[in-house]
Coordinates of C-alpha atoms in Angstrom, one line a residue:
Chain A
X12 CA -0.2 0.1 -0.1
X13 CA 0.8 3.3 -0.5
X14 CA 3.1 5.2 2.4
X15 CA 4.7 8.2 3.3
X16 CA 7.5 9.0 5.4
X17 CA 8.8 12.7 6.6
X18 CA 12.4 12.8 7.5
X19 CA 14.7 16.0 8.5
X20 CA 15.8 17.9 11.3
X21 CA 14.0 17.8 14.7
X22 CA 15.7 21.6 15.7
X23 CA 16.1 24.6 13.8
X24 CA 17.4 27.6 14.9
X25 CA 15.5 30.9 14.3
X26 CA 16.5 32.7 11.2
X27 CA 17.4 29.5 9.6
X28 CA 15.9 27.5 6.8
X29 CA 13.5 24.4 7.7
X30 CA 14.0 21.4 5.3
X31 CA 12.0 18.0 5.3
X32 CA 11.7 15.2 2.7
X33 CA 8.6 13.0 2.1
X34 CA 9.7 9.8 0.8
X35 CA 6.8 7.8 -1.3
X36 CA 6.6 4.0 -1.1
X37 CA 3.8 1.9 -2.9
X38 CA 3.1 4.3 -5.6
X39 CA 5.3 6.3 -8.2
X40 CA 4.8 9.9 -7.6
X41 CA 5.0 10.2 -11.5
X42 CA 1.8 8.4 -12.0
X43 CA -0.2 11.3 -10.6
X44 CA -1.8 13.0 -7.8
X45 CA -0.9 16.2 -5.8
X46 CA 1.2 15.9 -3.0
X47 CA 1.2 18.0 0.1
X48 CA 2.4 19.6 3.2
X49 CA 0.4 20.2 6.4
X50 CA 1.6 21.2 9.6
X51 CA -0.1 21.3 13.3
X52 CA 1.4 23.7 15.9
X53 CA 1.3 22.0 19.4
X54 CA -2.2 21.8 20.9
X55 CA -3.5 23.8 17.7
X56 CA -5.4 22.9 14.4
X57 CA -4.1 22.1 10.9
X58 CA -2.6 24.6 8.5
X59 CA -2.1 23.8 4.8
X60 CA 1.4 24.8 3.4
X61 CA 1.1 23.8 -0.2
X62 CA 0.9 21.1 -2.7
X63 CA 2.9 19.9 -5.9
X64 CA 2.3 17.8 -9.1
X65 CA 5.3 15.5 -10.5
X66 CA 5.6 18.1 -13.3
X67 CA 6.4 20.5 -10.5
X68 CA 3.2 22.7 -10.7
X69 CA 2.6 24.0 -7.3
X70 CA 0.1 25.7 -4.8
X71 CA 0.8 27.7 -1.7
X72 CA -0.7 29.2 1.1
X73 CA -0.5 32.4 0.7
X74 CA 0.4 33.6 3.9
X75 CA 3.5 31.6 3.9
X76 CA 4.0 32.0 -0.1
X77 CA 7.1 34.2 0.5
X78 CA 8.9 31.8 2.4
X79 CA 7.9 28.3 1.3
X80 CA 9.3 26.0 -1.6
X81 CA 8.1 22.7 -2.5
X82 CA 9.9 20.6 -4.9
X83 CA 9.5 17.2 -6.4
X84 CA 12.4 14.6 -7.1
X85 CA 10.5 12.0 -9.1
X86 CA 13.3 9.4 -9.6
X87 CA 14.2 9.3 -6.0
X88 CA 9.9 9.5 -5.2
X89 CA 9.9 11.9 -2.8
X90 CA 8.9 15.6 -2.7
X91 CA 10.5 18.4 -0.1
X92 CA 9.4 21.4 2.0
X93 CA 11.9 24.6 2.6
X94 CA 10.7 27.0 4.9
X95 CA 12.7 29.8 5.1
X96 CA 13.6 32.7 8.0
X97 CA 11.7 30.3 10.5
X98 CA 10.6 31.7 13.9
X99 CA 8.9 30.0 17.0
X100 CA 5.7 30.3 15.4
X101 CA 6.8 27.8 12.9
X102 CA 7.1 25.1 15.7
X103 CA 4.9 22.2 14.9
X104 CA 4.2 18.6 13.5
X105 CA 4.7 18.5 9.9
X106 CA 2.9 16.1 8.1
X107 CA 3.3 15.1 3.9
X108 CA 0.1 14.1 2.3
X109 CA -1.3 12.8 -0.9
X110 CA -4.8 14.5 -2.6
X111 CA -7.3 12.2 -3.8
X112 CA -7.1 13.8 -7.2
X113 CA -6.6 17.4 -7.5
X114 CA -4.4 20.3 -5.9
X115 CA -7.3 21.4 -3.7
X116 CA -8.7 18.1 -2.9
X117 CA -8.9 16.2 0.1
X118 CA -5.7 14.4 1.5
X119 CA -6.3 10.8 2.1
X120 CA -3.1 9.5 2.7
X121 CA -0.7 10.7 5.2
X122 CA 2.5 10.2 6.7
X123 CA 3.0 9.8 10.6
X124 CA 4.6 13.4 11.2
X125 CA 7.7 14.8 12.0
X126 CA 7.9 17.4 14.9
X127 CA 10.2 20.4 14.2
X128 CA 11.1 22.7 17.0
X129 CA 12.4 26.4 16.3
X130 CA 14.8 27.4 19.0
X131 CA 18.4 28.6 19.8
Chain B
X6 CA -9.3 32.4 14.3
X7 CA -10.3 29.5 11.5
X8 CA -12.1 30.6 8.3
X9 CA -14.5 27.5 9.1
X10 CA -16.2 27.4 12.4
X11 CA -17.0 24.1 14.3
X12 CA -17.9 23.5 17.7
X13 CA -15.2 23.3 20.4
X14 CA -16.5 19.7 21.6
X15 CA -19.6 17.3 21.6
X16 CA -20.3 14.7 23.7
X17 CA -22.6 11.5 23.7
X18 CA -23.1 7.8 25.4
X19 CA -21.7 4.6 23.4
X20 CA -24.1 3.6 20.8
X21 CA -26.0 7.4 20.3
X22 CA -25.7 9.2 17.3
X23 CA -23.8 12.6 17.1
X24 CA -23.3 15.3 14.4
X25 CA -20.7 18.1 14.1
X26 CA -21.5 21.1 12.1
X27 CA -18.8 23.1 10.0
X28 CA -19.8 26.6 8.9
X29 CA -18.3 28.7 6.0
X30 CA -19.3 30.8 3.2
X31 CA -20.1 31.1 -0.3
X32 CA -15.9 31.3 -1.3
X33 CA -15.4 28.1 0.7
X34 CA -18.2 25.5 1.4
X35 CA -20.8 27.3 -0.5
X36 CA -19.3 26.1 -3.9
X37 CA -16.1 23.8 -2.9
X38 CA -16.3 20.2 -1.8
X39 CA -15.8 19.6 1.9
X40 CA -13.8 16.7 3.4
X41 CA -13.6 15.6 7.0
X42 CA -10.6 13.9 9.4
X43 CA -10.3 12.2 12.5
X44 CA -7.2 12.7 14.1
X45 CA -6.9 10.1 17.3
X46 CA -4.9 11.3 20.1
X47 CA -1.2 11.5 18.9
X48 CA -1.5 10.2 15.5
X49 CA -1.9 11.6 11.9
X50 CA -5.4 12.7 10.5
X51 CA -7.5 10.3 8.7
X52 CA -9.8 10.8 5.8
X53 CA -13.1 9.9 7.0
X54 CA -15.2 11.9 4.1
X55 CA -14.5 13.7 0.8
X56 CA -16.5 15.6 -1.8
X57 CA -19.0 16.1 0.9
X58 CA -20.3 12.7 1.3
X59 CA -17.9 10.3 0.1
X60 CA -16.1 7.6 2.2
X61 CA -12.7 6.6 1.3
X62 CA -12.2 2.6 1.1
X63 CA -12.2 1.1 4.6
X64 CA -14.2 3.8 6.3
X65 CA -17.6 2.3 8.1
X66 CA -20.9 3.9 6.9
X67 CA -21.4 4.7 10.6
X68 CA -19.7 8.1 9.4
X69 CA -21.5 10.0 7.1
X70 CA -21.2 13.7 5.6
X71 CA -23.7 16.2 3.9
X72 CA -23.7 20.0 2.9
X73 CA -26.2 22.6 2.7
X74 CA -25.3 25.8 1.3
X75 CA -22.7 27.2 3.4
X76 CA -22.7 24.5 6.0
X77 CA -21.5 20.9 6.2
X78 CA -22.2 18.2 8.9
X79 CA -20.4 15.1 9.9
X80 CA -22.4 12.3 11.5
X81 CA -21.3 9.5 13.4
X82 CA -23.9 6.6 14.6
X83 CA -23.5 3.8 16.9
X84 CA -20.6 5.8 18.9
X85 CA -17.9 3.8 20.1
X86 CA -15.3 4.6 22.6
X87 CA -12.8 4.3 19.6
X88 CA -14.2 7.2 18.3
X89 CA -13.1 9.7 20.6
X90 CA -10.9 12.0 19.0
X91 CA -10.3 15.2 17.3
X92 CA -12.6 15.9 14.3
X93 CA -11.5 18.8 11.2
X94 CA -13.5 20.0 8.3
X95 CA -11.6 20.8 5.1
X96 CA -12.3 22.8 1.8
X97 CA -10.6 25.1 -0.5
X98 CA -11.5 28.9 -0.4
X99 CA -11.5 30.2 -3.7
X100 CA -11.1 33.9 -2.5
X101 CA -8.3 33.2 -0.3
X102 CA -6.5 30.6 -2.7
X103 CA -5.9 28.7 0.5
X104 CA -7.0 25.1 1.6
X105 CA -9.0 25.9 5.0
X106 CA -9.6 23.7 8.1
X107 CA -12.2 24.2 11.0
X108 CA -10.6 25.1 14.5
X109 CA -11.5 21.1 15.1
X110 CA -14.2 19.4 17.4
X111 CA -13.3 17.3 20.2
X112 CA -15.5 14.1 20.4
X113 CA -16.0 12.7 24.3
X114 CA -18.0 9.2 24.4
X115 CA -18.9 9.1 28.0

């Protein structure tokens, strides 16, 4: 079955760039669907960060757009998130997920999530 | 403040039925599909309903979704203790060009 696994540093210093990767198994990213990142600050709700298609077409949360880059590496069957100039407000569990179809569709398969803390 | 409004909490006894509301506007729920997610403590969200009322494979028919105007509703029948979780609604907001979520509703099965 399709599985997603996030990886990356659990601690990032303020003003630096947060970098995460989502490895996909059981399905080829190049076969379709949009793939996205969603985050959840401790004790709070869900926030969409952005989504990408295997062709590289991207959609970003307008409030984060200036700091976010999502890219795809089809040969490695993975996609990545970079969030620049982080602050404590970016501390959250970061999830990668697959949509049911289009860029704005529901997310049907999720990774387990990875906690990222922004602190000096 | 979330774009979509959900009640903070609901509770009911095992075996009973509950509904969770999700209120929005014409730029989001009114003109786009709604999805619902269940998040058990310490786990990733799980898709329960998409496209307003469709259930992914493996989701029991105890879970149902509906939409009317600018509001959506998640229904759960035959409540079980294992249903205790946070529930989130989500949709696309055409004005914001953003995927938006409700603030979440904590379900307690007494």
